[in-house]
CSV table of C-alpha atoms in Angstrom, one decimal:
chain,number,residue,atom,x,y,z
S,82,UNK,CA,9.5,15.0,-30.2
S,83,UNK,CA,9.4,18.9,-29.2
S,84,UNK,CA,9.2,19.6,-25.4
S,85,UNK,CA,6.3,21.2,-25.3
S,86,UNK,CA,4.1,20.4,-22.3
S,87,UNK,CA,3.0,16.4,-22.2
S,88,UNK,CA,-0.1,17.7,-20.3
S,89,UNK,CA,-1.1,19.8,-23.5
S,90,UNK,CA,-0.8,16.8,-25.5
S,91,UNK,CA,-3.6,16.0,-27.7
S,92,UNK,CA,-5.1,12.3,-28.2
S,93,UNK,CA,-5.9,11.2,-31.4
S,94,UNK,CA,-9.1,10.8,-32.9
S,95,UNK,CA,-9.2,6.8,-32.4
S,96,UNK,CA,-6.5,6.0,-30.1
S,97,UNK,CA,-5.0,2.7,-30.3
S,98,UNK,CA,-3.1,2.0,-26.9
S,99,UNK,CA,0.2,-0.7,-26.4
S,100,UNK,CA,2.0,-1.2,-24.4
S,101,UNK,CA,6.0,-1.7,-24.0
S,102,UNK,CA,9.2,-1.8,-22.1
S,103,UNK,CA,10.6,1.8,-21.4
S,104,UNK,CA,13.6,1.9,-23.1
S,105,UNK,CA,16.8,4.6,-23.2
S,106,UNK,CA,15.1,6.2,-26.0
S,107,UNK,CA,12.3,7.8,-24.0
S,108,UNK,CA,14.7,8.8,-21.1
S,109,UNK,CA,13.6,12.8,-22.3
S,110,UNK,CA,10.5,12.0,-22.5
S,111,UNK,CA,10.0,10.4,-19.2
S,112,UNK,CA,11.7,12.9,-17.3
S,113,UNK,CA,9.4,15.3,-19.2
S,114,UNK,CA,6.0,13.5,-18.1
S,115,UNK,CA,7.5,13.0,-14.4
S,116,UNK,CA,7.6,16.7,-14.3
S,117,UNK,CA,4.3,17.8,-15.6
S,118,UNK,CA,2.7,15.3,-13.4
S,119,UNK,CA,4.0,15.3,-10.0
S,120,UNK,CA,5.1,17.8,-7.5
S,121,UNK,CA,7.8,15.7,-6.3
S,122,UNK,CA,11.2,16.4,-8.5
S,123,UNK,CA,12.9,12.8,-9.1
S,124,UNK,CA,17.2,12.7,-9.1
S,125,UNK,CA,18.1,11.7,-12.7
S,126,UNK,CA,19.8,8.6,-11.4
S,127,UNK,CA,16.1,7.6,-11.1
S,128,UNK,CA,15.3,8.2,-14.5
S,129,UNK,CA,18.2,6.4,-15.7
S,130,UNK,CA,17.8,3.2,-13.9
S,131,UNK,CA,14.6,3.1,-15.2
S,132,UNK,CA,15.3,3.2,-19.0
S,133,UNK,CA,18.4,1.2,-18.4
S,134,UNK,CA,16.5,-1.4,-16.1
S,135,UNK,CA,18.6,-1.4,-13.4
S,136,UNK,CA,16.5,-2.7,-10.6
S,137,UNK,CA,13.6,-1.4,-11.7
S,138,UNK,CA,11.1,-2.6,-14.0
S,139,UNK,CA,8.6,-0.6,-15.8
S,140,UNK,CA,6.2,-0.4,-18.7
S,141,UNK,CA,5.1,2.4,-21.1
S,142,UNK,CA,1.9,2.9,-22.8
S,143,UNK,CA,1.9,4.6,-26.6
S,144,UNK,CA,-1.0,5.4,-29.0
S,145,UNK,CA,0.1,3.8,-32.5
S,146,UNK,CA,-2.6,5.9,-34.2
S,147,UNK,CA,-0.1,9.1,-33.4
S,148,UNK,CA,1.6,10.7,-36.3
S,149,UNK,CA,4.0,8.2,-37.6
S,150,UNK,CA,7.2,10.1,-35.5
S,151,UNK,CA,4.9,10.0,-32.4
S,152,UNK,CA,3.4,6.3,-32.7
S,153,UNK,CA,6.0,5.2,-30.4
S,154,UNK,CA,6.6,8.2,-28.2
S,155,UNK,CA,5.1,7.2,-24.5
S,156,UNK,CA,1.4,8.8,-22.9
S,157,UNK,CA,1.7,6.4,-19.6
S,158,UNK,CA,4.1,4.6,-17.4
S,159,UNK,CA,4.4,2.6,-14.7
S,160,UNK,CA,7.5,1.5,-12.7
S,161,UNK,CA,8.2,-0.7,-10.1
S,162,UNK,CA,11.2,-2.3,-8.1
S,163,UNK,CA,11.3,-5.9,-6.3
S,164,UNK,CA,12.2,-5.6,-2.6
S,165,UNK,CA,12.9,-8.8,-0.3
S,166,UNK,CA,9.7,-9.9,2.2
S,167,UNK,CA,11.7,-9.5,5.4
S,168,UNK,CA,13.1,-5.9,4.4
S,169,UNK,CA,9.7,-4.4,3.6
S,170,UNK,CA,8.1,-1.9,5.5
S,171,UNK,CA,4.9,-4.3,5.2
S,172,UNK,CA,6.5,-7.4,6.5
S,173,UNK,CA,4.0,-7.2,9.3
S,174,UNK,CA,0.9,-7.0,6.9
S,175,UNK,CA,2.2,-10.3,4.9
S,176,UNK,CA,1.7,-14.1,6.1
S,177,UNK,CA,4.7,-16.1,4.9
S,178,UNK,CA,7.7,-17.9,5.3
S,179,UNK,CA,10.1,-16.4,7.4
S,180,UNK,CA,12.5,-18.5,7.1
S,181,UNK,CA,13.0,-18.3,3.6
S,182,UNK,CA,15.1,-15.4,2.4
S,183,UNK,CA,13.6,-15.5,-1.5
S,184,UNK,CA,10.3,-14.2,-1.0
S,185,UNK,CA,9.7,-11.0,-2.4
S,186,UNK,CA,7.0,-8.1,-3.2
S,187,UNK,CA,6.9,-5.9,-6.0
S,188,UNK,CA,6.7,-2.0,-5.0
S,189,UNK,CA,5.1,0.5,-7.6
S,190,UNK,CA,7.0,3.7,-7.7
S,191,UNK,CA,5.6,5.8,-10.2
S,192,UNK,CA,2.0,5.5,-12.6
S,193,UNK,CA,1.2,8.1,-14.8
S,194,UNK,CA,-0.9,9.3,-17.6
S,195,UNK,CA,-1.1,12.5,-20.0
S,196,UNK,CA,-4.2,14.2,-19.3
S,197,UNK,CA,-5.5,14.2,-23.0
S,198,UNK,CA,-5.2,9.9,-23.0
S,199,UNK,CA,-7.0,9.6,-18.9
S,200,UNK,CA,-10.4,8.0,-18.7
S,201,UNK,CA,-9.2,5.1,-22.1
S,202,UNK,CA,-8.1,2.8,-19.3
S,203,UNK,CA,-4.9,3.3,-19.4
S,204,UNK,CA,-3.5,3.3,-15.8
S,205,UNK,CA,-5.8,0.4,-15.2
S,206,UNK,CA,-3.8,-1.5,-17.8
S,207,UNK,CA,-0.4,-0.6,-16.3
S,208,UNK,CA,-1.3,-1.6,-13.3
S,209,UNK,CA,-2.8,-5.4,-14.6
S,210,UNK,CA,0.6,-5.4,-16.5
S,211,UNK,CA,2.6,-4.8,-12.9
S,212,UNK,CA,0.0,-7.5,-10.8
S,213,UNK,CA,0.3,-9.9,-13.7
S,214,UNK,CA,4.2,-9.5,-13.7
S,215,UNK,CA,4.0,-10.0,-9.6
S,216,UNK,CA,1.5,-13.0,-10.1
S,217,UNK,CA,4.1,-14.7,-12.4
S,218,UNK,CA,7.2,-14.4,-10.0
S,219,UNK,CA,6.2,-17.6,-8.2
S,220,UNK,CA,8.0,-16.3,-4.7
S,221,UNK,CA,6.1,-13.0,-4.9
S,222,UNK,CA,3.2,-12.8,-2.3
S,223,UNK,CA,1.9,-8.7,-3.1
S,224,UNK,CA,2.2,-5.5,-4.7
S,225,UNK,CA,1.8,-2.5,-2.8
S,226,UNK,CA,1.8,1.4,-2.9
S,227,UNK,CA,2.0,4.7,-1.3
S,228,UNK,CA,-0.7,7.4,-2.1
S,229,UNK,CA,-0.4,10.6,-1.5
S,230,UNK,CA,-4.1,11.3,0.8
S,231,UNK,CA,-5.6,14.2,-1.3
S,232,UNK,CA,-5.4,11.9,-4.4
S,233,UNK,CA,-8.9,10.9,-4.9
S,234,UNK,CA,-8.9,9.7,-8.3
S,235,UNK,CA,-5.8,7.1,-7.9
S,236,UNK,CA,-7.3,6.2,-4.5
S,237,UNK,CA,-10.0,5.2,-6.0
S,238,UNK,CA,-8.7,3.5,-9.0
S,239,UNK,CA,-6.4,1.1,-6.4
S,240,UNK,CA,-10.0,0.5,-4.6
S,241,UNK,CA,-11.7,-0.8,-7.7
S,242,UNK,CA,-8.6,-2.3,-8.7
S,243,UNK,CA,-9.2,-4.8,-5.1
S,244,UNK,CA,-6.3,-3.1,-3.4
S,245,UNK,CA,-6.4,-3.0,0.0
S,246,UNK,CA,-6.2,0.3,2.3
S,247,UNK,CA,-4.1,-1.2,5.4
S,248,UNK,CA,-2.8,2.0,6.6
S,249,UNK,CA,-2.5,5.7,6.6
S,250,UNK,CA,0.9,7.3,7.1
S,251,UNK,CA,1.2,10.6,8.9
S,252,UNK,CA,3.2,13.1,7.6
S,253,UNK,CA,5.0,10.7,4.9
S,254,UNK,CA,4.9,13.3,2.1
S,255,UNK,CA,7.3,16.6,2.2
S,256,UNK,CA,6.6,19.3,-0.6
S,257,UNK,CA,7.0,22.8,-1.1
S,258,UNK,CA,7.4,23.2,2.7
S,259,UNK,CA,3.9,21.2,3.8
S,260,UNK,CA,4.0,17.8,4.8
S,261,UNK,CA,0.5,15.3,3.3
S,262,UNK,CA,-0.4,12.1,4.8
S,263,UNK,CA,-0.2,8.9,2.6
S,264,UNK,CA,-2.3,5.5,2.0
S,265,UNK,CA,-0.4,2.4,2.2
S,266,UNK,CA,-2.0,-0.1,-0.6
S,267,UNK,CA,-1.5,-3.7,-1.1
S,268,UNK,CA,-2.9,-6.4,-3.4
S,269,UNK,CA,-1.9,-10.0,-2.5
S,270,UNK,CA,-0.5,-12.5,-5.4
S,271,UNK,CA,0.0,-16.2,-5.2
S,272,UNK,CA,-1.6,-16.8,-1.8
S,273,UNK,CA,-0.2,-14.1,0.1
S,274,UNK,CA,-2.2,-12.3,2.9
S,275,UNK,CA,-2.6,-10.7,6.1
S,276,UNK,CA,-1.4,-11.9,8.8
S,277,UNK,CA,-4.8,-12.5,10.0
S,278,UNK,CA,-8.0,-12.8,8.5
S,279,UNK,CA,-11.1,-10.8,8.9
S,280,UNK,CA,-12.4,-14.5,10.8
S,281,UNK,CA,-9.2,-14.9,12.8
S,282,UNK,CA,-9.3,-12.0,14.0
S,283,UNK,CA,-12.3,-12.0,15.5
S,284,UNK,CA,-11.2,-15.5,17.0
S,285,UNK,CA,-8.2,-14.2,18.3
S,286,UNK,CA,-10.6,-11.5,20.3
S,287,UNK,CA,-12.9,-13.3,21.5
S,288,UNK,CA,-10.3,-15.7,23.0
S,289,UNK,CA,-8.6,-12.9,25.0
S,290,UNK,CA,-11.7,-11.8,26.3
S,291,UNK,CA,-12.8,-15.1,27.3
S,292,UNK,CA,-9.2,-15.3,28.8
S,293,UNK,CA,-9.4,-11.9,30.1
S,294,UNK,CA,-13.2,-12.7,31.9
S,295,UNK,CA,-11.6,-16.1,33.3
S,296,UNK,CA,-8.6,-14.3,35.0
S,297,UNK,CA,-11.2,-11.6,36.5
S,298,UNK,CA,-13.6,-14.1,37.5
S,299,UNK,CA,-10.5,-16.8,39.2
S,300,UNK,CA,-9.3,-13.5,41.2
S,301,UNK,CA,-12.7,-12.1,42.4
S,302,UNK,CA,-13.1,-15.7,43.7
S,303,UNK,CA,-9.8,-15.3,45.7
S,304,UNK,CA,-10.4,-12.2,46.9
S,305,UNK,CA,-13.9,-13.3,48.0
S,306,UNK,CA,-12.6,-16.0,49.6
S,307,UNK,CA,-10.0,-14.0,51.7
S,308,UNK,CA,-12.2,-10.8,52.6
S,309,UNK,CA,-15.3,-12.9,53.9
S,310,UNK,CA,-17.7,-11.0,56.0
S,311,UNK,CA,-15.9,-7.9,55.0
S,312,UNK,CA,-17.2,-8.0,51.4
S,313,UNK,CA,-20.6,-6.9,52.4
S,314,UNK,CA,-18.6,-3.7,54.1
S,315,UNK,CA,-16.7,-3.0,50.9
S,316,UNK,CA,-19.9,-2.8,48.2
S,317,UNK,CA,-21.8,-0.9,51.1
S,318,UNK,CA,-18.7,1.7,50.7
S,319,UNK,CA,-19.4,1.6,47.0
S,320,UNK,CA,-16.1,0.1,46.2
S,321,UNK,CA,-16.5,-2.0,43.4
S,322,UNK,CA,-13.7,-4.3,44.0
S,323,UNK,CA,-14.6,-6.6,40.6
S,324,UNK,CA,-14.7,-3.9,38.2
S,325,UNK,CA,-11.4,-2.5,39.6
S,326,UNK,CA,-9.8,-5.9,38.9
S,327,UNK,CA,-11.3,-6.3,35.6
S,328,UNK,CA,-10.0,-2.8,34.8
S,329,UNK,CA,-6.7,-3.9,35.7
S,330,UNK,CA,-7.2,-6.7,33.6
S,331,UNK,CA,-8.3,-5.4,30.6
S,332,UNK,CA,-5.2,-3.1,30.8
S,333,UNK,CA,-2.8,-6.5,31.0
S,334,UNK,CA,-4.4,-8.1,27.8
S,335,UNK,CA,-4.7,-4.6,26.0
S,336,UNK,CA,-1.4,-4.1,24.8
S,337,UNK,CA,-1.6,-7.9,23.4
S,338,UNK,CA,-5.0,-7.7,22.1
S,339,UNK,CA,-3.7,-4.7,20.0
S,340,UNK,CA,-1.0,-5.8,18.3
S,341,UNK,CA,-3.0,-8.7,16.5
């Protein structure tokens, strides 16, 4: 297939998508796509693992209704690599077994489309064909993401998709000189989930303010009890002697209260 610009590529009339491994044969091609698409250049080590399979997994989408040389030639990709639970940058956002070194998540590197072939569904197709690869992998518990913050359309394509936005990275991007901020995405397979849910969170709260409100109340009572006549003195001052201990309080269960 000429190298002319994949971005210029025209659809046909009545495309008729499928979808595939990526195989050594589309190594040009892929490099090719990579670079129209994204403003982030990718070593060709990359590209070779990729059509070669080597820890990395990956699917390509082609329009059989193509000229006959082109009916196999890819329009869309998606790749993805399997990284261990405990070695994750979201093993805080996952519920699961510590002690058990085989459960894993499935991280999507790279999705892409041709511009002539967006809006057939494509992308949404890739990634069923990455969640339904995760959801088979019976020690997998998520797939996850980064997005680069000024990407609107894949944001919201993750967001109709039931991915979930569970953080925002500063800085994480570096091109052309200017750094972008990232989304962190996730969608949970075979049971996995936060480490909390949106209920038991809410618990958790509730019971470090009740805990926090006990400690406040069990010292005001002490102090009462030691400073006797002179309490009357200290709220005549204005010194609220209760809300200074419940300050300190507060500060005490903060830090724990955050980190749920």
């Amino acid at each position: 297939m000429p190298l002319y610009s994949m971005m210029n590529l025209r659809a046909s009339r009545h495309p008729s998508i499928s979808y595939r491994p990526i195989r050594p044969s589309d190594l040009e091609v892929l490099v090719k796509i990579h670079g129209d698409l994204f403003p982030i250049r990718y070593e060709m080590e990359f590209f070779h693992n990729v059509v070669h399979g080597r820890d990395i997994v990956s699917w390509g989408a082609v329009d059989r209704n193509r000229p006959n040389d082109e009916n196999d030639e890819l329009i869309g990709f998606v790749t993805a690599r399997i990284v261990m639970a405990k070695e994750s940058e979201i093993e805080d956002m996952l519920r699961f077994d510590k002690s058990r070194s085989d459960q894993s998540l499935v991280y999507i590197l790279t999705l892409g489309v041709v511009e002539s072939y967006r809006n057939f569904g494509i992308a949404t197709s890739l990634i069923r064909e990455v969640i339904k690869y995760a959801s088979d992998m019976p020690n997998c518990r998520a797939a996850y993401l980064h997005v680069i913050s000024y990407n609107n359309s894949a944001i919201h394509l993750y967001q109709k998709m039931s991915f979930l936005c569970i953080r925002r990275l500063h800085a994480f991007y570096y091109i052309d000189g200017q750094h972008y901020d990232a989304y962190l995405f996730i969608y949970y397979v075979n049971g996995g989930r936060s480490p909390c849910s949106p209920l038991e969170l809410v618990t958790l709260i509730m019971t470090y303010m009740r805990r926090g409100l006990k400690l406040v109340f069990s010292r005001v009572c002490k102090n009462s009890e030691k400073s006797g006549p002179k309490r009357v003195k200290y709220r005549d001052k204005g010194c609220l002697l209760p809300m200074t201990q419940s300050k300190r309080s507060i500060t005490m269960e903060g830090p724990e209260s955050d980190n749920v």
